[in-house]
Coordinates of C-alpha atoms and ligand atoms in Angstrom, one line a residue:
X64 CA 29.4 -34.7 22.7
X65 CA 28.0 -35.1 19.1
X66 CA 24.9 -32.8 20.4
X67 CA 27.5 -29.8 22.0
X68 CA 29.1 -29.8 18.7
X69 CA 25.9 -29.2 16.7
X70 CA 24.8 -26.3 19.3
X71 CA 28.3 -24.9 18.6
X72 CA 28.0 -25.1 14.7
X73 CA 24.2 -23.8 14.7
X74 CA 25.5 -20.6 16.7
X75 CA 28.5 -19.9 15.4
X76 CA 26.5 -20.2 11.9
X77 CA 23.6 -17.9 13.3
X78 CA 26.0 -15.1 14.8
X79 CA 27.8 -15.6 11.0
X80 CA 24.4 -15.2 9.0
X81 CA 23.2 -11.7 11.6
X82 CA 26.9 -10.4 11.0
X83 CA 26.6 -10.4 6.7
X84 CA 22.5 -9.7 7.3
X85 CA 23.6 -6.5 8.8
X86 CA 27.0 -5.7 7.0
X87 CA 27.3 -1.6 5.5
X88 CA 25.7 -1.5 1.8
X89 CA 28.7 0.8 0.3
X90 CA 26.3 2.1 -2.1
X91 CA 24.3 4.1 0.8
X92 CA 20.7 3.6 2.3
X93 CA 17.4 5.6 1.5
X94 CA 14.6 5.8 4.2
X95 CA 11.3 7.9 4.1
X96 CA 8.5 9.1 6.0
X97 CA 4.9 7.3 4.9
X98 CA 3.5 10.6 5.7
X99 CA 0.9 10.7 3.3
X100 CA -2.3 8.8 3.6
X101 CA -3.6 5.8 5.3
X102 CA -2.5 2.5 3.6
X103 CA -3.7 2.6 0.3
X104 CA -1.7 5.7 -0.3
X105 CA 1.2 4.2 1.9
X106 CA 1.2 1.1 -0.5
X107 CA 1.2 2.9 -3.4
X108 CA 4.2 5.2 -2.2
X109 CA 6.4 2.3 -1.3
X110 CA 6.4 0.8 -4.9
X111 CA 7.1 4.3 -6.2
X112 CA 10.1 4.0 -3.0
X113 CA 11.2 0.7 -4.1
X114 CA 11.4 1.4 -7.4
X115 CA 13.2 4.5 -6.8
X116 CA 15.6 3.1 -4.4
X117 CA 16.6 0.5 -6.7
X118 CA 17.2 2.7 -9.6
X119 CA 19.3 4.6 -7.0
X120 CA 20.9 1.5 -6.2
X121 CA 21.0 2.3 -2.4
X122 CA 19.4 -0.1 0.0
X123 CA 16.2 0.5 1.3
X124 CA 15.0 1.2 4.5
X125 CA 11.6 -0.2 5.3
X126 CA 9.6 2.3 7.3
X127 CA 6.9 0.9 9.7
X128 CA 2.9 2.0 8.6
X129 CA 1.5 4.4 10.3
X130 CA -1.7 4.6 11.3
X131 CA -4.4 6.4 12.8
X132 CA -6.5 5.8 16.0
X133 CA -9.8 7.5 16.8
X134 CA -9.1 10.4 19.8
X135 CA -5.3 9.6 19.3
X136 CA -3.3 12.7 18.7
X137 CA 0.0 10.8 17.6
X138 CA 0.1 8.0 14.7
X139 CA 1.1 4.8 16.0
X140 CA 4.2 3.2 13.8
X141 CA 3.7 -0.5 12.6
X142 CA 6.8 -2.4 11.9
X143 CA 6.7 -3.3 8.4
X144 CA 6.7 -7.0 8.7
X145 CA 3.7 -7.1 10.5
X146 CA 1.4 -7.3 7.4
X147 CA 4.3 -8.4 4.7
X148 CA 7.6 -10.4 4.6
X149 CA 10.7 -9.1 3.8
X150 CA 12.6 -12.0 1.9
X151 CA 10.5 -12.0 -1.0
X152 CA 11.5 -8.1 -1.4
X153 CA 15.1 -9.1 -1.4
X154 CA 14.3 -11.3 -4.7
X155 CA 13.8 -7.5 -6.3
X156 CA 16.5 -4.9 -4.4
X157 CA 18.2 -4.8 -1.4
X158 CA 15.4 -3.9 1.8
X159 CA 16.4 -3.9 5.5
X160 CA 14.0 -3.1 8.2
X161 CA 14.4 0.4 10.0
X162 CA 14.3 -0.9 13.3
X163 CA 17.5 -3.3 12.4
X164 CA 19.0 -0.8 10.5
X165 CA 18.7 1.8 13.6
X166 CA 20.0 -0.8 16.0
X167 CA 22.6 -2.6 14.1
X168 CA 23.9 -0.3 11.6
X169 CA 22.9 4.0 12.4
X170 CA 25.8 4.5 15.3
X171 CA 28.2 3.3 12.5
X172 CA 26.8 4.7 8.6
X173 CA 24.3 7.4 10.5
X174 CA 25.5 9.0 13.3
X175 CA 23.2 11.6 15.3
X176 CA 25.7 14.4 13.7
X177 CA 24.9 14.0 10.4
X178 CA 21.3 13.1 10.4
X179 CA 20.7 15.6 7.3
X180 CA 16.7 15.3 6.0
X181 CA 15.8 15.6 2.0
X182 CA 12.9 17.7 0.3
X183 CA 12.3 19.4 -2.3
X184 CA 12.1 22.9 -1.2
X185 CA 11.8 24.9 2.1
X186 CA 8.5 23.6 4.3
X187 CA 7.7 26.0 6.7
X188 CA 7.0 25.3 9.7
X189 CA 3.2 25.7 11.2
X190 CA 4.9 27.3 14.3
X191 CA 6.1 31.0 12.5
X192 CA 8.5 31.3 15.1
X193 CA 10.8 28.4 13.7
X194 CA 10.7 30.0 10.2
X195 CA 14.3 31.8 9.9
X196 CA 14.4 33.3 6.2
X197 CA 18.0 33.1 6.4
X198 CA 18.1 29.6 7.4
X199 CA 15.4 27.1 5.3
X200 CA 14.8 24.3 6.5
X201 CA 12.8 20.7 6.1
X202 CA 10.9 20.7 9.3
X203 CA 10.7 17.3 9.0
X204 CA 9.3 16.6 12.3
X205 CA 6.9 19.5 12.3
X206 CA 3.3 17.8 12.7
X207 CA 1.4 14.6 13.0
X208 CA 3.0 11.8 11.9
X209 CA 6.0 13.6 10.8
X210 CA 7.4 14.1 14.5
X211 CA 6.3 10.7 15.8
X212 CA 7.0 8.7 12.9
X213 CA 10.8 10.1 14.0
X214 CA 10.8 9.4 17.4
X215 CA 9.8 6.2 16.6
X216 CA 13.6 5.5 16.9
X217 CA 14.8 8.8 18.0
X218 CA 15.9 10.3 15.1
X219 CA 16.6 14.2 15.0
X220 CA 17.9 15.5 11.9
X221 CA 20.7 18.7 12.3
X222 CA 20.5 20.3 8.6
X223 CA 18.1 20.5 5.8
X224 CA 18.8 19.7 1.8
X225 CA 16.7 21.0 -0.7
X226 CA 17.3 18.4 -3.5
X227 CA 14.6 20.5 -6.3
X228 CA 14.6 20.1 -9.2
X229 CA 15.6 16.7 -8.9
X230 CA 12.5 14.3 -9.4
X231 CA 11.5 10.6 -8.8
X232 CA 10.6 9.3 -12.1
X233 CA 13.1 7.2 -12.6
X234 CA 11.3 5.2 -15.7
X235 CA 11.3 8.2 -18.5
X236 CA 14.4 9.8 -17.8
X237 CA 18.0 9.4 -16.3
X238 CA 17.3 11.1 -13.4
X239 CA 18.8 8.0 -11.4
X240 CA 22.2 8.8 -12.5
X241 CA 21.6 12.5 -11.4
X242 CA 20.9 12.0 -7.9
X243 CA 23.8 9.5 -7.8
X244 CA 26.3 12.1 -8.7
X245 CA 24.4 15.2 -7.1
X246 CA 24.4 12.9 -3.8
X247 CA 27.4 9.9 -3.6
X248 CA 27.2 7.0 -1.0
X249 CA 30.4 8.0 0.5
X250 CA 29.3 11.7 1.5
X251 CA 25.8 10.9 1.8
X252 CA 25.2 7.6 2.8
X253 CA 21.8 7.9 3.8
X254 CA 18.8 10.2 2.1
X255 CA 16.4 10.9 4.5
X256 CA 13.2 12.1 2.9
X257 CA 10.1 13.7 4.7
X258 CA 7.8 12.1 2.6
X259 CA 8.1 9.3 -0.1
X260 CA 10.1 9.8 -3.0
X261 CA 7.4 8.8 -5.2
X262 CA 4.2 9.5 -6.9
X263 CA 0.7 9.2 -5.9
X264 CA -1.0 7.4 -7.5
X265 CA 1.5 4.4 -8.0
X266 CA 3.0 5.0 -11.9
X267 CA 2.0 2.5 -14.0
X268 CA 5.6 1.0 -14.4
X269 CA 5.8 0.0 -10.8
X270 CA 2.3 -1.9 -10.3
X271 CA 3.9 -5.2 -11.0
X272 CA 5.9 -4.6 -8.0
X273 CA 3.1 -6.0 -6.3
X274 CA 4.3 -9.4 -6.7
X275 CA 6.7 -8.7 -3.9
X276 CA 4.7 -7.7 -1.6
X277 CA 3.5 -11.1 0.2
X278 CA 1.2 -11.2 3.3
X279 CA 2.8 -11.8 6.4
X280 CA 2.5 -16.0 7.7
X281 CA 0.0 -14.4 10.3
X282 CA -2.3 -12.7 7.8
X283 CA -2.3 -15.6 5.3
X284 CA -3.6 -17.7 7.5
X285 CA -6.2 -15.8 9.5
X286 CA -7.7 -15.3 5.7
X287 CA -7.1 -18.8 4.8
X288 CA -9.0 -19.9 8.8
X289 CA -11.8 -17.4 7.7
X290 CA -12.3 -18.4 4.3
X291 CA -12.3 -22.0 5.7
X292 CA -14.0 -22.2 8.4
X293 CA -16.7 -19.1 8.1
X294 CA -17.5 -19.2 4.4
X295 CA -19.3 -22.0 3.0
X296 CA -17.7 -24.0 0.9
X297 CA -17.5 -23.0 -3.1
X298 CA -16.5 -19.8 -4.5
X299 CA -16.9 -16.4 -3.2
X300 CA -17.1 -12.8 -5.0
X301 CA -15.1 -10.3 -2.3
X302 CA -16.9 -6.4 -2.1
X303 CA -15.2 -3.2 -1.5
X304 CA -17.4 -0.7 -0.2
X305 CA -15.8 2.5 0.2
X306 CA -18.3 4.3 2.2
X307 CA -17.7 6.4 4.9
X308 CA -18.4 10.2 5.0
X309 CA -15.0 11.0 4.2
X310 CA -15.5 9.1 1.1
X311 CA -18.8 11.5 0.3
X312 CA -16.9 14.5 1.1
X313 CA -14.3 13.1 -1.7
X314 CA -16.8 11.9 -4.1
X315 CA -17.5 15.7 -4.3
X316 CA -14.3 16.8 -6.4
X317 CA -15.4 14.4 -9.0
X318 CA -16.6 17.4 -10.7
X319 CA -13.7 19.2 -11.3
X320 CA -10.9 16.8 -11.8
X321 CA -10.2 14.4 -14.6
X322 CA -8.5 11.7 -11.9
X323 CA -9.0 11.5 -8.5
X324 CA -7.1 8.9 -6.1
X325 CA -6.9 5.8 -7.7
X326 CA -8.6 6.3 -11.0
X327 CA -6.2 5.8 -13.5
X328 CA -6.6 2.1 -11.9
X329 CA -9.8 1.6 -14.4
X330 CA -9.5 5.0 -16.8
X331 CA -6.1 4.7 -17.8
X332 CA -3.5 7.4 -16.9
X333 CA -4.2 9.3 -20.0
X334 CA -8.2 8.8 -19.6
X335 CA -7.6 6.6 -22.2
X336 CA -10.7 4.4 -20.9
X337 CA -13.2 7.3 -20.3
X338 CA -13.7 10.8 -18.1
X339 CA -14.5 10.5 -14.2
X340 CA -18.3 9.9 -12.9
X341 CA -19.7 10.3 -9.8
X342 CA -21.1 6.3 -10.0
X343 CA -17.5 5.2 -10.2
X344 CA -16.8 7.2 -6.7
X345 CA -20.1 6.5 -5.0
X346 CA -22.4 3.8 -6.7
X347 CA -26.2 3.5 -5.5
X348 CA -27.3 0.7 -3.5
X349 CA -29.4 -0.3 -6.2
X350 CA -26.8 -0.2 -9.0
X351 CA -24.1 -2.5 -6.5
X352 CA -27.0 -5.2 -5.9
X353 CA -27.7 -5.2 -9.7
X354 CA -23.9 -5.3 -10.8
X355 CA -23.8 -8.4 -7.9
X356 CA -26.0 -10.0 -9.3
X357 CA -25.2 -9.9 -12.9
X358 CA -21.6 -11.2 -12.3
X359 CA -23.3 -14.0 -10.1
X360 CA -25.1 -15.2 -12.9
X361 CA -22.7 -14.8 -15.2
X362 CA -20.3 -16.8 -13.4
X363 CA -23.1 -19.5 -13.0
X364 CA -23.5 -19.9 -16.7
X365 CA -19.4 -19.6 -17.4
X366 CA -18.1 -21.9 -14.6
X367 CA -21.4 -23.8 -13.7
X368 CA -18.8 -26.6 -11.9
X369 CA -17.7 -23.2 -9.3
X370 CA -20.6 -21.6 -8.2
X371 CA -20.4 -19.0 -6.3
X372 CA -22.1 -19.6 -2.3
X373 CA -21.2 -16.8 -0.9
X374 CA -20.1 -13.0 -0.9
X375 CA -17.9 -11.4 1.4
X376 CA -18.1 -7.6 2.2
X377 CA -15.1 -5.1 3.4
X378 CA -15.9 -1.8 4.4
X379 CA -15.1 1.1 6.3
X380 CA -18.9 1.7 7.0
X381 CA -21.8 0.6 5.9
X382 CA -21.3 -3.3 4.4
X383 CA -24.8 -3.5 3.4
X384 CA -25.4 -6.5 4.9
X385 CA -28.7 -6.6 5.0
X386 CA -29.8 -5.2 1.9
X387 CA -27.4 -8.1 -0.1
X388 CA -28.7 -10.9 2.3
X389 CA -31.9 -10.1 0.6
X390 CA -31.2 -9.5 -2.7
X391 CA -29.4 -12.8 -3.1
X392 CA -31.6 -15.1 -0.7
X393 CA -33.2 -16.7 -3.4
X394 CA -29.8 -17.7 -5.0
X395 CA -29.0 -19.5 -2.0
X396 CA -26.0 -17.3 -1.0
X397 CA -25.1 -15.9 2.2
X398 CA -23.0 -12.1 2.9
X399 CA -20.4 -12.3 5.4
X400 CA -18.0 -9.7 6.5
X401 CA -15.3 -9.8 9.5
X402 CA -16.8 -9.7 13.2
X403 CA -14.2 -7.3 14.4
X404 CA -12.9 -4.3 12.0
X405 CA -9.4 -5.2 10.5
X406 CA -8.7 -3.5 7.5
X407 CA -5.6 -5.4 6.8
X408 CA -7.0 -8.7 7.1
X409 CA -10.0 -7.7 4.8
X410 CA -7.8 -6.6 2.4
X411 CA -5.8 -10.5 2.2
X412 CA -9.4 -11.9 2.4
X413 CA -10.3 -9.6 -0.7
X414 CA -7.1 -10.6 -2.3
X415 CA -8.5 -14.3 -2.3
X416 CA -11.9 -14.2 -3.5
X417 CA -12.8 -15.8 -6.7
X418 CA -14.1 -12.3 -8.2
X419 CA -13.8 -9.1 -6.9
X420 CA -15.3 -6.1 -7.2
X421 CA -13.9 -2.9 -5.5
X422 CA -14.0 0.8 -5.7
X423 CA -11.7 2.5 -9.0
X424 CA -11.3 5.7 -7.1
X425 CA -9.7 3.4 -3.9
X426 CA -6.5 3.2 -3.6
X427 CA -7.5 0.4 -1.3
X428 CA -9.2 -1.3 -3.7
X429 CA -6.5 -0.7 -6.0
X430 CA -4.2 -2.8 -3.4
X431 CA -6.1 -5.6 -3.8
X432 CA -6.6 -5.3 -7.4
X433 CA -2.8 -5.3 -8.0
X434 CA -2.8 -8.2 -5.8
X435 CA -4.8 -10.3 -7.6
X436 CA -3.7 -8.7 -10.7
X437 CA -0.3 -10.9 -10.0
X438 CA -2.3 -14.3 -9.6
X439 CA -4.7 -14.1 -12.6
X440 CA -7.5 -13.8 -10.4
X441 CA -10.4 -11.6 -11.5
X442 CA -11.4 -8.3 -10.8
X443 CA -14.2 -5.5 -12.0
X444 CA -15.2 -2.0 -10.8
X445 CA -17.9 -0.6 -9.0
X446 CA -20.6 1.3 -12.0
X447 CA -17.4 0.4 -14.6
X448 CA -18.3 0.9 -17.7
X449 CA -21.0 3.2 -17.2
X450 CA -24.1 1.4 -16.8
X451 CA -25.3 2.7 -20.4
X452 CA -22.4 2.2 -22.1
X453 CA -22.2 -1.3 -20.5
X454 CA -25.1 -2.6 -22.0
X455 CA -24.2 -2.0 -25.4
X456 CA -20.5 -3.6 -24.7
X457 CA -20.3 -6.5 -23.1
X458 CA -22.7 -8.0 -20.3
X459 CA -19.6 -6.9 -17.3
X460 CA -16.0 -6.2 -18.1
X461 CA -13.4 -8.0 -16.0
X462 CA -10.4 -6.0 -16.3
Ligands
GFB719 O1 -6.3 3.1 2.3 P1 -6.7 4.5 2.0 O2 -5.7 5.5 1.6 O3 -7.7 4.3 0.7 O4 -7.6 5.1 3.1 P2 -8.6 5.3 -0.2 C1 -8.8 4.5 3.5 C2 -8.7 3.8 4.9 O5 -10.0 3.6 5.3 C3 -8.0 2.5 4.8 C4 -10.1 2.3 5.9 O6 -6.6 2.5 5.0 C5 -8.7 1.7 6.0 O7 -8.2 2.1 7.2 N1 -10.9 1.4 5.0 C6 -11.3 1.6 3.7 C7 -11.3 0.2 5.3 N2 -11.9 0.6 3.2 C8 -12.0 -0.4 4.2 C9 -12.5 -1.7 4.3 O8 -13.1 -2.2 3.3 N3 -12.4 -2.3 5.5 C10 -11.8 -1.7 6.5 N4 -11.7 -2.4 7.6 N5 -11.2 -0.5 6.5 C11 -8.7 7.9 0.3 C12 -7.3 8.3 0.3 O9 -8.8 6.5 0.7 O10 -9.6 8.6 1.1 C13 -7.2 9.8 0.3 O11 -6.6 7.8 -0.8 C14 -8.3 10.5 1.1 O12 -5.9 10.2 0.7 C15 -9.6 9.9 0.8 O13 -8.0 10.4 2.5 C16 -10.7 10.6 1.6 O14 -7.9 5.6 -1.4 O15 -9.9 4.6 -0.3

C-alpha cells in the first residue's frame, strides 16, 4: 500500500505544481510576432522583448522561431524550447510558453473577442482592397510570417491599436510607466504586437541578457558529442563565415551607412571604435587564412600547455575547407565543419570553442559572441582592427 500512497502524493503534487505553473499573472501578458529576420535578428529582438516585458512588468509570452525553408511559401514556427530552456529565464522575469499559454490560459485572460493587435501606426495592407481610410488597421496577419506565425494557434485579432508615440526604450526614459497607465492589465491584459517591441540591433543595456538564454539539453549535448568525438583532442578556434550571396548583396550598403546589422557589436554604438569597411562585412580569403594563423600562433606562444588542434568552420556557404586545410597542414591542425547543415547547432558548437572569430556585421555572430561574452571565453572579428591599423596596435585584439 506504501507504493499506492506515493503514486497518490506524486500526482496530486504534479496536478498542484501545473495548476500554480499556469495560474492568471494579474499584471497582464505581452506576446509578439518574431517577424523580422532569421535568428540572429530574432535573438536580438527577444532581449530587447524581455527586457521590455519586464520593465512592463507583464509576463512574457515566448513566441516559437520562425524560420524559413527553401521553395516553402509559409514560415514554419519552432516552439521556443526547442533550442533554449525556459527555467533559467524565470531566474530574470516571468516567461511562459505560447503554446501553454494558448491552451491553458487564452479561453480565460484572452478570449477570441478581444484579441485586439498593437503597432505603432496604420500598416496597410498589400491587398488595397482591405485598406478602409475610415477604419486603420494593423493587418497583422497580412503576409509571410505574419499570417502563419498566427495561425500557428489560431489566433485572429478583431481591432487594431495604434499605441505611437509610445516607444520601447525602456533604459533612458520612463516610458515603462507610460504604457502601464496608457494600457492597464485589467482592460488590456494582453498586448499583442505585430512585430517585437524592441530594437534591432539589440541595445547595449540588454546584451547581458544573454546569460539567460541556455541551450536546450538536446543542443548541449550534440555539441558536447561533436566536440568529443569528431574534434581531436586540445583546443579549437570556432569560424564564422558569413558568406552567402545575400551576404554580398548586403556587404554593398557598406558605403552609405555608418552601421549596418550587427556592427555596433565591434564599433561601438556611437562609432566610438572606428567607421564601417567593407573588410569587416566581407574579408578576403587571404586576409581570414592570415588572421587564422596569427591568433594560432599567438595562442601557441601564450598558452603553449593548450594548443590549438583543430578549427571548426560554420557557415551558410562556402566553409573554406579546403583552402584552411592547406594553409594550416603544416601546423598539424585539421578544419572540420558539421556533415549536415544546422545552423543552430553550429551556433552552440561556436559558442564552445576556445577562440572565436566571427563576422562584426552578423547578428549571428553576434549571438555567439554574447554567448561567450557571459563565460569569459574569447572572441575577435573578422579584418577587426583594420589590418593597417592592426599592426601598429597590438599583434590581434580580443575583444
Ligand atoms: O541569423 P541572421 O539574421 O544573421 O540570418 P545575419 C542569417 C541566417 O543565415 C541564419 C544562416 O539565421 C542562418 O539560417 N546562417 C548564417 C548560417 N551563418 C550560418 C552558419 O554559420 N551556419 C549555418 N548553418 N547557417 C543578416 C540579417 O543576417 O543578413 C539581415 O541580419 C539580412 O536581416 C542580411 O537578412 C542579408 O545578421 O548574418
Amino acid at each position: 500500500m506504501q507504493w499506492l500512497k506515493l503514486l497518490i502524493y506524486l500526482i496530486s503534487s504534479l496536478i498542484l505544481k501545473t495548476n500554480a505553473q499556469f495560474e492568471r499573472d494579474p499584471n497582464g501578458y505581452l506576446v509578439y510576432c518574431p517577424c523580422m529576420g532569421r535568428f540572429g535578428n530574432q535573438a536580438d529582438h527577444f532581449l530587447g522583448s524581455l527586457a521590455f516585458a519586464r520593465a512592463l512588468n507583464r509576463t512574457l509570452i515566448l513566441p516559437p522561431w520562425v524560420e524559413y525553408r527553401k521553395g516553402e511559401l509559409r514560415s514554419r514556427q519552432v516552439p521556443f524550447d526547442t533550442y533554449f530552456e525556459v527555467e533559467p529565464l524565470q531566474e530574470f522575469h516571468r516567461v511562459i510558453l505560447m503554446s501553454d499559454f494558448m491552451s491553458h490560459l487564452a479561453d480565460e485572460v484572452w478570449p477570441a473577442s478581444e484579441r485586439v493587435s498593437f503597432c505603432y501606426m496604420e500598416r496597410k495592407s498589400l491587398q488595397q482592397e482591405k485598406n478602409d481610410p475610415n477604419a486603420p488597421n494593423c493587418h497583422a496577419k497580412d503576409g509571410n510570417p505574419f499570417g502563419p506565425f498566427w495561425d500557428t494557434y489560431n489566433i485572429d485579432f478583431v481591432a487594431s491599436e495604434f499605441y505611437g508615440p509610445l516607444h520601447f526604450d525602456v533604459h533612458h526614459s520612463a516610458i515603462a510607466t507610460k504604457w502601464q497607465q496608457s494600457y492597464t492589465a485589467d482592460k488590456w491584459p494582453v498586448l499583442a504586437f505585430t512585430g517585437a517591441p524592441a530594437s534591432f540591433p539589440v541595445q547595449l543595456e540588454n546584451r547581458v541578457l544573454q546569460k539567460y538564454l541556455k541551450w536546450s539539453p538536446r543542443y548541449r549535448e550534440a555539441a558536447r558529442e561533436f566536440i568529443r568525438n569528431v574534434l581531436p583532442r586540445g583546443a579549437f578556434v570556432g569560424l564564422h563565415l558569413r558568406n552567402g550571396i545575400d551576404w554580398v548583396r548586403a556587404c554593398e550598403h557598406i558605403k552609405d551607412s555608418q552601421q549596418l546589422f550587427a556592427s555596433p557589436q565591434c564599433l561601438g554604438y556611437k562609432n566610438e571604435r572606428g567607421e564601417l569597411y567593407t573588410e569587416l562585412c566581407m574579408p578576403t580569403k587571404e586576409a581570414i587564412v592570415r588572421q587564422l594563423k596569427r591568433i594560432i600562433k599567438n595562442v601557441r606562444q601564450s598558452q603553449p600547455k593548450n594548443e590549438v588542434k583543430s578549427v571548426f568552420v560554420a557557415s551558410d556557404a562556402n566553409h573554406m575547407i579546403s583552402e584552411l586545410s592547406n594553409a594550416l597542414s603544416r601546423m598539424d591542425i585539421s578544419v572540420h565543419k558539421l556533415p549536415e547543415d544546422d545552423p543552430y547547432l553550429d551556433l552552440a558548437i561556436l559558442g564552445q570553442s576556445n577562440h572565436f572569430i566571427g563576422n562584426c556585421i552578423s547578428s549571428y555572430s553576434a549571438f555567439v559572441k554574447r554567448e561567450r561574452d557571459t563565460h569569459g571565453f574569447p572572441s575577435y572579428f573578422w579584418s577587426f582592427p583594420k589590418e593597417k591599423e592592426r599592426q601598429q596596435s597590438k599583434p590581434h585584439e580580443e575583444l
